[in-house]
Coordinates of C-alpha atoms in Angstrom, one line a residue:
M1 CA -4.5 2.2 -12.3
I2 CA -3.0 -1.2 -13.1
R3 CA -2.5 -4.3 -10.9
S4 CA 1.0 -4.4 -9.5
E5 CA 1.7 -7.9 -10.8
Q6 CA 0.0 -7.5 -14.2
S7 CA 3.1 -7.1 -16.3
F8 CA 4.8 -10.1 -14.7
L9 CA 2.0 -12.7 -15.1
P10 CA 2.8 -13.7 -18.7
H11 CA 6.2 -14.9 -17.5
V12 CA 5.2 -17.0 -14.5
G13 CA 7.2 -20.2 -14.1
K14 CA 10.1 -19.2 -16.4
T15 CA 13.7 -19.3 -15.2
I16 CA 15.5 -16.1 -14.5
R17 CA 18.6 -16.3 -16.6
H18 CA 20.4 -13.0 -15.9
V19 CA 19.8 -10.0 -13.6
S20 CA 21.2 -6.6 -14.6
Y21 CA 21.0 -3.2 -13.0
R22 CA 20.4 0.3 -14.3
R23 CA 20.4 3.5 -12.2
V24 CA 18.7 6.5 -13.7
K25 CA 20.3 9.8 -12.9
V26 CA 18.6 11.9 -10.2
F27 CA 18.5 15.1 -12.2
G28 CA 17.5 15.4 -15.8
P29 CA 15.3 12.5 -16.8
G30 CA 11.6 13.3 -16.5
N31 CA 10.8 9.9 -15.0
I32 CA 12.3 6.4 -14.5
N33 CA 11.2 5.3 -18.0
D34 CA 13.2 8.1 -19.7
T35 CA 16.2 6.4 -21.2
T36 CA 17.0 8.9 -23.9
F37 CA 17.7 12.0 -21.9
T38 CA 20.9 13.9 -22.6
T39 CA 21.9 17.5 -21.7
S40 CA 24.8 19.8 -21.9
M41 CA 23.8 21.8 -18.9
K42 CA 26.8 22.0 -16.5
L43 CA 24.6 22.6 -13.4
I44 CA 22.7 19.2 -14.0
H45 CA 26.0 17.4 -14.5
L46 CA 27.4 19.0 -11.3
A47 CA 24.3 18.1 -9.2
N48 CA 24.5 14.5 -10.4
R49 CA 28.2 14.3 -9.6
L50 CA 27.5 15.5 -6.1
H51 CA 25.2 12.5 -5.6
F52 CA 26.4 9.0 -4.8
D53 CA 24.2 6.6 -6.7
S54 CA 22.9 3.6 -4.7
E55 CA 25.5 0.9 -4.9
E56 CA 24.7 -2.1 -7.1
W57 CA 25.4 -4.4 -4.1
L58 CA 22.8 -2.5 -2.1
I59 CA 20.1 -3.0 -4.7
R60 CA 21.1 -6.7 -5.1
Q61 CA 20.8 -7.1 -1.3
S62 CA 17.3 -5.8 -1.5
L63 CA 16.0 -8.3 -4.0
F64 CA 13.8 -11.3 -3.2
F65 CA 15.1 -13.3 -6.2
R66 CA 18.3 -14.5 -7.7
E67 CA 19.5 -15.8 -11.1
Q68 CA 18.2 -19.3 -11.8
D69 CA 15.2 -18.8 -9.6
T70 CA 11.7 -19.4 -11.0
L71 CA 9.9 -16.2 -11.8
N72 CA 7.0 -15.4 -9.3
A73 CA 4.8 -12.5 -10.5
Y74 CA 3.6 -11.6 -7.0
E75 CA 7.1 -11.8 -5.5
L76 CA 8.4 -9.3 -8.2
A77 CA 5.4 -7.0 -7.5
D78 CA 6.2 -7.1 -3.8
N79 CA 9.9 -6.4 -4.5
E80 CA 9.1 -3.3 -6.6
R81 CA 6.9 -2.0 -3.8
Y82 CA 9.6 -2.6 -1.2
L83 CA 12.2 -0.8 -3.2
R84 CA 9.9 2.2 -3.6
S85 CA 9.4 2.3 0.2
R86 CA 13.1 2.9 0.8
P87 CA 13.6 6.6 1.8
F88 CA 16.5 7.0 -0.6
I89 CA 14.7 5.6 -3.7
Q90 CA 12.2 7.8 -5.6
D91 CA 11.0 5.1 -8.0
A92 CA 11.8 1.5 -9.1
R93 CA 10.9 -0.8 -11.9
I94 CA 11.6 -4.5 -12.5
V95 CA 11.6 -5.1 -16.3
V96 CA 11.3 -8.6 -17.7
T97 CA 12.8 -9.3 -21.2
E98 CA 12.2 -12.4 -23.3
T99 CA 15.3 -14.4 -24.4
G100 CA 15.8 -16.7 -27.3
S101 CA 14.6 -19.6 -25.1
P102 CA 10.9 -20.0 -24.4
D103 CA 11.4 -21.0 -20.8
S104 CA 13.8 -18.3 -19.6
V105 CA 13.8 -14.5 -19.2
D106 CA 16.3 -11.7 -18.3
I107 CA 15.5 -9.1 -15.6
T108 CA 16.6 -5.5 -15.4
V109 CA 16.2 -3.7 -12.1
V110 CA 15.8 0.0 -12.7
T111 CA 16.1 2.5 -9.8
K112 CA 16.0 6.3 -9.6
D113 CA 17.4 7.7 -6.4
V114 CA 16.3 10.7 -4.4
F115 CA 19.1 13.3 -4.1
E116 CA 20.9 12.3 -0.9
Y117 CA 21.4 15.7 0.7
G118 CA 18.6 17.6 2.3
A119 CA 17.7 20.3 4.7
D120 CA 14.5 21.4 6.5
L121 CA 13.9 24.9 7.9
S122 CA 11.0 24.6 10.2
E123 CA 11.2 27.9 12.0
L124 CA 12.8 31.3 11.2
S125 CA 12.3 34.6 13.0
A126 CA 14.4 37.3 14.7
K127 CA 14.0 35.4 18.0
S128 CA 14.2 31.8 16.9
V129 CA 15.4 29.4 14.3
S130 CA 15.0 25.7 13.9
A131 CA 16.5 23.5 11.1
R132 CA 17.9 20.1 10.3
M133 CA 20.4 18.8 7.7
F134 CA 20.5 15.2 6.5
N135 CA 21.9 12.7 4.1
N136 CA 19.5 9.7 3.4
N137 CA 22.0 7.6 1.5
L138 CA 25.5 8.3 2.7
F139 CA 28.1 7.0 0.1
G140 CA 25.2 5.2 -1.7
A141 CA 25.3 2.5 1.0
G142 CA 21.8 2.6 2.4
Q143 CA 22.6 4.6 5.5
G144 CA 21.4 8.0 6.7
V145 CA 22.7 10.7 9.0
M146 CA 20.8 13.7 10.4
F147 CA 21.7 16.7 12.5
G148 CA 19.3 19.3 13.7
F149 CA 19.4 22.3 16.0
R150 CA 17.1 24.9 17.5
W151 CA 17.8 28.4 18.9
N152 CA 15.1 30.3 20.7
N153 CA 16.0 33.5 22.5
A154 CA 12.8 33.2 24.7
F155 CA 14.0 29.9 26.3
S156 CA 16.2 29.8 29.4
R157 CA 18.2 27.2 27.5
P158 CA 18.3 28.8 24.0
W159 CA 20.2 26.0 22.2
G160 CA 19.0 22.5 21.5
T161 CA 20.3 19.8 19.2
E162 CA 19.5 16.4 17.8
A163 CA 21.4 13.7 15.8
R164 CA 20.5 10.3 14.3
Y165 CA 22.2 7.5 12.4
S166 CA 20.1 5.0 10.4
K167 CA 21.0 1.8 8.5
Y168 CA 18.6 0.2 6.2
N169 CA 18.4 -3.5 5.4
I170 CA 21.3 -4.5 7.6
L171 CA 23.4 -7.3 6.0
G172 CA 20.4 -8.2 3.8
T173 CA 18.2 -9.2 6.8
F174 CA 15.6 -6.5 5.8
I175 CA 16.0 -5.0 9.3
D176 CA 16.2 -1.2 9.6
A177 CA 17.7 0.4 12.7
S178 CA 18.1 4.0 14.0
I179 CA 20.0 5.3 17.0
G180 CA 20.0 8.9 18.1
Y181 CA 19.3 11.6 20.7
T182 CA 17.3 14.8 20.7
T183 CA 16.7 17.8 23.1
L184 CA 14.1 19.3 20.8
N185 CA 10.9 17.8 22.2
N186 CA 10.1 15.9 19.0
Q187 CA 9.8 12.3 20.3
M188 CA 6.1 12.4 21.3
P189 CA 6.3 14.0 24.8
L190 CA 4.1 12.6 27.5
D191 CA 1.9 15.6 28.1
S192 CA 1.1 19.1 26.9
G193 CA 3.0 22.0 28.4
V194 CA 6.2 19.9 28.9
Y195 CA 9.5 19.8 27.0
E196 CA 11.5 16.6 26.7
G197 CA 14.8 15.2 25.6
S198 CA 15.4 11.6 24.6
Y199 CA 18.0 9.0 23.8
Y200 CA 16.6 6.2 21.6
L201 CA 17.2 3.0 19.6
Q202 CA 14.6 1.8 17.0
V203 CA 14.8 -1.6 15.2
D204 CA 12.2 -2.7 12.6
R205 CA 11.6 -5.6 10.3
P206 CA 8.4 -5.1 8.3
L207 CA 6.4 -7.6 6.4
F208 CA 8.4 -6.7 3.4
R209 CA 6.7 -9.3 1.2
N210 CA 3.5 -11.3 1.4
S211 CA 5.3 -14.6 2.0
T212 CA 7.5 -13.4 4.8
K213 CA 7.0 -15.4 7.9
F214 CA 8.3 -13.1 10.6
A215 CA 8.0 -9.3 11.2
G216 CA 8.7 -7.3 14.3
G217 CA 10.2 -4.3 16.0
L218 CA 12.0 -3.0 19.1
G219 CA 12.0 0.5 20.6
I220 CA 14.1 1.5 23.6
S221 CA 14.3 5.1 24.9
S222 CA 15.4 7.1 27.9
N223 CA 13.4 10.3 28.3
Y224 CA 13.6 13.3 30.6
S225 CA 12.0 16.7 31.0
I226 CA 13.9 19.9 30.3
N227 CA 13.2 23.3 31.9
V228 CA 13.4 25.5 28.8
Y229 CA 10.7 27.9 30.0
G230 CA 12.7 28.9 33.2
M231 CA 9.9 27.7 35.6
P232 CA 10.5 27.8 39.3
D233 CA 11.0 24.4 41.0
S234 CA 7.5 24.6 42.5
T235 CA 5.9 24.4 39.1
F236 CA 8.4 22.7 36.8
R237 CA 7.5 19.0 36.2
D238 CA 10.9 17.3 36.8
Y239 CA 10.7 13.7 35.7
G240 CA 12.5 11.0 33.8
Y241 CA 11.3 7.6 32.4
K242 CA 12.4 4.7 30.2
V243 CA 10.4 2.9 27.6
I244 CA 10.8 -0.6 26.1
D245 CA 8.4 -1.5 23.3
V246 CA 8.8 -4.8 21.5
W247 CA 6.5 -6.7 19.1
T248 CA 6.7 -9.7 16.8
G249 CA 4.3 -11.3 14.3
Y250 CA 4.2 -14.7 12.6
N251 CA 2.5 -14.9 9.2
F252 CA 1.7 -18.6 9.3
R253 CA -0.7 -18.9 6.3
N254 CA 0.4 -17.3 3.0
R255 CA -1.9 -17.2 -0.1
Y256 CA 1.1 -17.1 -2.6
G257 CA 2.6 -20.4 -3.7
K258 CA 6.2 -21.0 -4.7
D259 CA 5.0 -21.9 -8.2
G260 CA 4.1 -18.2 -8.8
R261 CA 0.3 -18.7 -8.4
F262 CA -2.0 -17.9 -5.5
D263 CA -5.4 -18.9 -4.1
N264 CA -8.2 -16.6 -3.0
R265 CA -7.9 -17.4 0.7
P266 CA -6.5 -14.7 3.1
N267 CA -3.3 -14.7 5.0
L268 CA -3.4 -15.6 8.7
A269 CA -1.0 -14.2 11.4
L270 CA -0.5 -14.1 15.1
L271 CA 1.1 -11.0 16.7
F272 CA 2.3 -10.2 20.2
R273 CA 3.4 -6.9 21.9
Y274 CA 5.0 -6.0 25.2
Y275 CA 5.2 -2.3 26.3
N276 CA 6.7 -1.0 29.5
L277 CA 7.0 2.7 30.6
L278 CA 8.9 2.9 33.9
F279 CA 9.5 6.2 35.7
E280 CA 12.8 6.8 37.3
N281 CA 11.6 10.0 39.0
R282 CA 8.2 11.7 39.0
P283 CA 7.0 15.3 39.3
K284 CA 6.9 16.3 43.0
Q285 CA 3.7 18.4 42.7
E286 CA 0.7 16.9 44.4
I287 CA -1.5 17.4 41.4
Y288 CA 0.6 15.0 39.3
V289 CA 1.1 12.3 42.0
R290 CA -2.1 10.4 41.0
D291 CA -2.2 11.6 37.3
P292 CA -2.0 8.4 35.2
I293 CA 0.3 10.1 32.7
Y294 CA 3.0 10.4 35.3
N295 CA 2.8 6.8 36.6
D296 CA 4.2 3.5 35.4
H297 CA 2.3 1.8 32.6
H298 CA 2.9 -1.6 31.0
Y299 CA 0.8 -4.0 29.0
Y300 CA 0.8 -7.3 27.0
L301 CA -1.3 -7.5 23.9
G302 CA -1.9 -10.4 21.5
Q303 CA -3.7 -10.3 18.1
F304 CA -5.1 -12.7 15.6
L305 CA -5.0 -11.1 12.1
V306 CA -6.7 -12.0 8.9
F307 CA -5.7 -10.1 5.8
K308 CA -5.7 -10.2 2.0
Q309 CA -3.3 -7.8 0.3
D310 CA -3.2 -6.7 -3.3
Y311 CA -2.0 -3.4 -4.8
F312 CA -2.5 -1.1 -7.8
K313 CA 0.2 1.2 -9.2
A314 CA -0.9 4.7 -9.9
H315 CA 0.3 8.3 -10.2
Q316 CA -1.0 11.6 -8.7
F317 CA -2.7 10.5 -5.5
F318 CA -0.8 12.2 -2.7
G319 CA 2.4 12.6 -4.8
F320 CA 3.4 14.8 -7.7
G321 CA 4.0 12.2 -10.3
R322 CA 6.0 9.4 -8.7
T323 CA 4.7 5.9 -8.7
E324 CA 2.4 5.3 -5.8
D325 CA 1.3 1.9 -4.4
I326 CA -2.5 1.9 -3.7
P327 CA -3.9 -0.8 -1.4
Y328 CA -6.7 -3.1 -2.5
V329 CA -7.0 -5.1 0.7
Y330 CA -9.1 -6.2 3.6
S331 CA -8.1 -7.0 7.1
A332 CA -9.7 -8.0 10.4
A333 CA -8.1 -8.4 13.8
L334 CA -9.1 -9.8 17.2
S335 CA -7.1 -8.5 20.1
A336 CA -6.8 -9.4 23.8
G337 CA -4.4 -8.3 26.4
W338 CA -3.7 -7.2 30.0
E339 CA -2.7 -3.8 31.3
N340 CA -1.3 -2.4 34.5
W341 CA -1.5 1.4 34.8
T342 CA -1.1 3.2 38.1
G343 CA -1.5 -0.2 39.7
R344 CA -4.9 -0.7 38.2
K345 CA -5.0 -4.0 36.4
R346 CA -7.4 -4.4 33.5
F347 CA -8.2 -6.9 30.8
Y348 CA -8.6 -5.7 27.2
T349 CA -10.5 -7.0 24.2
G350 CA -10.9 -5.4 20.8
I351 CA -12.0 -6.0 17.2
E352 CA -11.1 -4.1 14.1
A353 CA -11.8 -4.4 10.4
Q354 CA -11.0 -2.5 7.2
K355 CA -11.7 -3.0 3.5
Y356 CA -10.9 -1.2 0.3
W357 CA -13.0 -1.5 -2.9
H358 CA -12.2 -0.5 -6.4
T359 CA -15.5 1.1 -7.5
H360 CA -17.3 1.0 -10.9
L361 CA -16.2 4.7 -11.4
N362 CA -12.6 3.6 -11.1
G363 CA -12.3 5.2 -7.6
I364 CA -11.3 3.7 -4.3
L365 CA -13.7 3.3 -1.3
S366 CA -12.3 2.4 2.1
I367 CA -14.5 1.6 5.2
G368 CA -13.1 0.8 8.6
A369 CA -14.6 0.1 12.1
G370 CA -13.4 -1.0 15.5
V371 CA -14.5 -1.4 19.1
G372 CA -12.2 -1.9 22.0
S373 CA -12.7 -1.9 25.8
F374 CA -10.9 -2.5 29.0
W375 CA -12.5 -4.6 31.7
Q376 CA -12.3 -4.2 35.5
Q377 CA -14.1 -7.0 37.3
W378 CA -16.3 -7.6 34.2
V379 CA -17.2 -3.9 34.0
S380 CA -16.3 -2.1 30.8
E381 CA -14.0 1.0 31.1
D382 CA -12.5 3.3 28.5
M383 CA -14.4 1.7 25.6
V384 CA -13.4 3.2 22.3
I385 CA -15.7 3.1 19.2
R386 CA -14.4 4.1 15.8
A387 CA -15.9 4.2 12.3
N388 CA -14.5 5.8 9.2
A389 CA -15.0 5.9 5.5
S390 CA -12.9 7.5 2.7
Y391 CA -13.4 7.9 -1.0
Y392 CA -10.7 8.7 -3.6
S393 CA -12.0 9.5 -7.0
K394 CA -10.4 8.5 -10.3
L395 CA -7.9 10.8 -11.9
M396 CA -9.8 13.1 -14.3
R397 CA -8.6 15.5 -17.0
L398 CA -8.9 19.2 -16.5
W399 CA -7.4 21.8 -18.8
K400 CA -3.7 20.6 -19.3
G401 CA -3.6 18.9 -15.9
H402 CA -5.7 16.5 -13.8
W403 CA -7.7 16.5 -10.7
R404 CA -9.1 14.1 -8.0
Q405 CA -11.7 14.4 -5.2
F406 CA -11.0 13.1 -1.7
V407 CA -13.7 12.7 1.0
T408 CA -13.3 11.4 4.5
I409 CA -15.8 11.0 7.4
D410 CA -14.6 9.8 10.8
Y411 CA -16.4 9.1 14.2
L412 CA -14.6 8.5 17.5
G413 CA -16.3 8.0 20.8
N414 CA -15.7 6.9 24.4
P415 CA -19.0 6.3 26.4
N416 CA -17.3 5.3 29.7
N417 CA -14.0 7.1 30.2
Y418 CA -11.8 6.3 33.2
F419 CA -8.2 7.2 32.2
Y420 CA -8.7 8.8 28.8
R421 CA -8.7 12.5 28.4
P422 CA -11.3 14.3 26.2
L423 CA -10.9 14.8 22.5
N424 CA -10.3 18.2 20.9
I425 CA -10.8 19.5 17.3
N426 CA -7.4 21.2 16.9
M427 CA -5.4 20.9 13.6
E428 CA -5.3 17.3 12.3
Y429 CA -7.7 16.1 15.0
G430 CA -10.5 18.3 13.6
L431 CA -10.2 21.5 11.7
W432 CA -6.8 22.4 10.2
G433 CA -6.0 25.9 11.6
F434 CA -7.8 25.5 15.0
K435 CA -5.1 25.8 17.7
Q436 CA -5.3 25.5 21.4
T437 CA -9.1 25.8 21.5
K438 CA -10.8 24.6 24.7
I439 CA -13.5 22.7 22.9
S440 CA -13.4 19.1 24.0
G441 CA -15.6 16.1 24.6
Y442 CA -15.7 12.3 24.5
H443 CA -17.5 12.0 21.1
R444 CA -16.2 13.6 17.8
L445 CA -17.4 13.6 14.2
N446 CA -15.2 14.9 11.4
L447 CA -15.9 15.4 7.7
R448 CA -13.3 16.5 5.2
S449 CA -13.5 17.1 1.5
E450 CA -10.6 18.2 -0.7
T451 CA -10.3 18.8 -4.4
V452 CA -6.7 18.6 -5.8
F453 CA -5.6 19.9 -9.1
Y454 CA -2.3 18.4 -10.4
S455 CA -1.2 21.3 -12.5
P456 CA 1.2 21.0 -15.5
L457 CA 3.3 23.9 -14.0
K458 CA 6.9 22.9 -13.4
I459 CA 9.8 25.2 -12.5
Y460 CA 13.3 23.7 -12.1
G461 CA 11.7 20.4 -11.2
F462 CA 9.3 21.8 -8.7
K463 CA 5.7 20.8 -9.3
F464 CA 2.5 22.5 -8.0
N465 CA -0.7 20.8 -6.7
F466 CA -3.5 23.3 -6.0
F467 CA -6.2 22.4 -3.5
G468 CA -9.6 23.5 -2.1
S469 CA -11.0 22.0 1.1
I470 CA -14.1 22.0 3.2
Q471 CA -13.9 20.8 6.8
A472 CA -16.6 20.2 9.4
S473 CA -16.2 19.0 13.0
Q474 CA -18.5 18.4 15.9
V475 CA -17.6 17.4 19.4
S476 CA -19.8 16.6 22.5
W477 CA -18.6 19.6 24.6
K478 CA -22.0 21.3 25.4
E479 CA -24.4 18.4 25.1
S480 CA -23.8 14.8 25.8
Y481 CA -25.7 13.8 22.6
L482 CA -23.1 14.6 19.9
L483 CA -25.5 15.8 17.1
E484 CA -27.0 18.5 19.5
N485 CA -23.7 20.3 19.6
P486 CA -22.5 23.1 17.3
V487 CA -20.9 22.2 14.0
Y488 CA -17.7 24.1 13.2
T489 CA -16.7 24.5 9.6
G490 CA -13.7 25.7 7.6
Y491 CA -13.0 26.5 4.0
G492 CA -9.5 26.5 2.5
L493 CA -7.5 27.2 -0.6
G494 CA -3.8 26.7 -1.2
V495 CA -1.0 25.1 -3.0
R496 CA 1.6 22.4 -2.3
V497 CA 5.0 22.5 -4.0
K498 CA 7.6 19.7 -4.2
N499 CA 10.5 18.5 -6.3
E500 CA 10.4 14.8 -5.9
N501 CA 14.1 14.5 -6.8
L502 CA 14.9 16.2 -3.5
P503 CA 14.4 14.7 0.0
L504 CA 12.7 17.9 1.2
N505 CA 9.3 18.1 2.9
T506 CA 6.5 19.5 0.8
F507 CA 6.1 23.3 0.9
K508 CA 2.5 24.3 1.7
L509 CA 0.9 27.7 1.3
G510 CA -2.7 27.9 2.6
A511 CA -5.5 30.3 3.6
Y512 CA -8.6 29.2 5.6
Y513 CA -11.8 30.9 6.6
Y514 CA -14.1 29.8 9.5
P515 CA -17.6 31.3 9.6
D516 CA -18.1 30.5 13.3
V517 CA -15.2 30.3 15.7
P518 CA -14.9 29.5 19.5
P519 CA -13.6 32.2 21.9
G520 CA -10.0 33.2 21.2
M521 CA -10.0 32.1 17.6
R522 CA -9.9 34.3 14.5
N523 CA -12.0 33.8 11.4
F524 CA -9.0 33.6 9.1
Y525 CA -5.9 31.5 9.3
F526 CA -2.9 31.7 7.0
E527 CA 0.1 29.3 6.9
V528 CA 3.4 29.0 5.2
T529 CA 4.9 25.7 6.3
T530 CA 6.4 22.4 5.2
I531 CA 4.6 19.1 5.6
V532 CA 5.6 15.4 5.6
D533 CA 4.4 13.5 2.6
F534 CA 1.5 11.1 3.1
R535 CA 1.8 7.6 1.7
F536 CA -0.5 4.5 1.9
D537 CA 0.8 1.9 4.4
V538 CA 2.2 -0.9 2.3
F539 CA 3.0 -3.3 5.2
A540 CA 0.0 -5.3 6.4
M541 CA 1.5 -6.5 9.7
K542 CA 2.1 -3.8 12.3
A543 CA 2.6 -3.7 16.1
P544 CA -0.8 -4.5 17.7
S545 CA -2.2 -1.7 19.7
F546 CA -5.3 -0.5 21.6
L547 CA -7.7 1.5 19.6
L548 CA -6.4 5.0 19.8
F549 CA -8.4 7.7 21.4
R550 CA -7.0 11.1 20.5

């Protein structure tokens, strides 16, 4: 791992004389540094011709510097990271070249796109099929379109569709926007056992570089229930609601100076969020009249944030060889706000902190903790306590490949619930492979360990990462004291496959064994699926929120 700004530091203070652009072909070159690749294979030439390279004006619009500016090492490192965060760019490099003059340099911006066309088949059987097709960089102009559909013969309304249009970095403002609709129940429905459709607009401006003053976002949606299961009117939850969610943040103290240097003091920021969920019609059944989920909910939340943000560049963490940006940061936040839910008005306070360390063994250790509580007449309600720790080992050589070890432990608890529902240990919330178990409680402890082998195997650009995992989960469902409850464990083996030139989700094949299972569960679980890639969050300022309890 190397510091993101390391290669730029020798050139701090010099004038940028000229900026040029080089776009590496999607197919053929092994990586972004491969400048000598040539091939006579017609298939590779055809695939590259089908792809519109990102236009030069689009890359220029995404730069934080111009010709005749003074070179700032941290600004260039932020810019590389921002370019790599774009969904249509696989990798990016900013290369500084000396000129004949000792006080000036030339810069080459090198980018390698992801193939713009993609598809995702999420379900296929004799009775159902679900898929989506998309283009993440239509005409090379930083815009995306997506269309999806679902057919299920068991539903009373067999067909469902979705569509979305996205534009990235609108007019060089670093604002991303998406507008779309869906009838596929994939916009975080309110409750379990329901099926929703939605029309939505999402606008975001991230903290795209450390010296940015303002960040924020806006989400607007109109949502409604759909009776795909053919329920009678007496049991179907017929409802509709609208959501407006807006936040903004002001980064009023920046540790990076315009002279290309920085001090060791952290950034300081103030953030504010307003959220309003308003029902147009509610379910008529008596059981849901007083259910908080089916009542209006709005809140105001402010936050004071302290953060220090540095990054390393590395390979083979969660990816298959692409450049990954690894955080080396700390942050602490104080939050306060006011909530009105089902007419119950409550004050909220919270404190959160997280820090990453680069260890002596060249690994990364992350520790986080937080406490948040609502207050009704000075009495605490729905307090959430969270603590977690993660360790990522260094990349180690094994045979012709490499391997890493990942370990995570996480505790989540609520000692005085009022509105919150109990926790479960299904899938990502506990043991991967547990589904629809009835085990639940208000305190949960999870432990996960995974060994990943990054194999040298490569077939037509597809790379293979093999993994072995151990999982353990405990929840306070029998006894109020967490550690007196049974510990459920799981052991897994599998492989993840991906071609990082293509915008496809990662293919995953896994097998899991559980020595002890709750009623209704089998001891073995097999899966063939696709999963969304995980990446470290590279934007320090996000919408402030209550500590999540789920």
